[in-house]
Amino acid sequence: MKTNKLLIGMLAATGLAFVVSCGGDSDSSLPPIGGYDKADDVAATALRAYWPLNGNGKESISGTNPSSTVAATFVAGVKGQGVSFNLGYMAYPAIEALNSTSGSATISCWAILNNTRPAPDQPSNISPIFSLTRTGEVWGNLNLFGETHGLVSSDSIQVKGIYRIKQADGTETGGDAVNMIKQEPWMDATHTWNANKIGGQWAHIVYVFDGPTGTNRIYVNGVKISNSAWEVRNNGAALNLNHFLPTRPVIGALETVVNGSNTDAWNKALKGSVDEVRVYDKALTQAEIGALYELEKAGR
């Protein structure tokens, strides 16, 4: 670079404008994807929690570390490292930013979901990805998981999001969004289905809860896959999220597995991998989900 420095000095003395290229010192800017340069730019003001999982379990916005970690190993992920669980999880103390809600939310992550039923006569276990827990309850305020739903093969995975909302009188109301993996005889034209063959490979999985329209949806690899007949709840009227508190985030398990009170054969910790977990205080749009998928897939 000495030659370049001399050239710069000479040109500066003559008042000439110039551009010096020195290969290897820097890379040209990459073109935007969906209008964004990197995944962190997507709905940035609504991002409430983010787990990069690059060699540790720290939630990067609050700096919160897991209070307990079970059967977790860091491996190559979609961006940097991710975490592989062998019937394990990471449980966290309460994070203040996740206590309140605008009424809507989105959970975005990458996951590898493995076979949950090794033989036809054995239990079909769920593959928990993320839960915003309720104390002592199986289902948290928000839950995202996969299941084979009775299948022996792992090449077609059902993904389900479940919500539990605290009503004004303190009772709960709830529902879910799920993809159907095939057309069933009872389905009419209002239903949709998707084989969703993501077993054993990294997939971008997103659960959107839209409070003002009372809808919840599932997306995989940028495509909406939830059964359209079951997306709208409360007859389409507003159904805003209101969390039961305290609520604690868990990656890889539901509350009763973490607290040791589980008695359900189907309720196991995750056997699979997770990376790039993000929780937003808004319902991401299709365009935002698509951009997030493409950016993270590109390592950005």
mmCIF file of C-alpha atoms in Angstrom, residues 128 162 241:
data_model
loop_
_atom_site.group_PDB
_atom_site.id
_atom_site.type_symbol
_atom_site.label_atom_id
_atom_site.label_comp_id
_atom_site.label_asym_id
_atom_site.label_seq_id
_atom_site.Cartn_x
_atom_site.Cartn_y
_atom_site.Cartn_z
ATOM 1 C CA PRO A 128 -40.466 -28.063 20.362
ATOM 2 C CA ILE A 162 -50.275 -22.435 19.486
ATOM 3 C CA LEU A 241 -52.330 -10.981 22.529
#
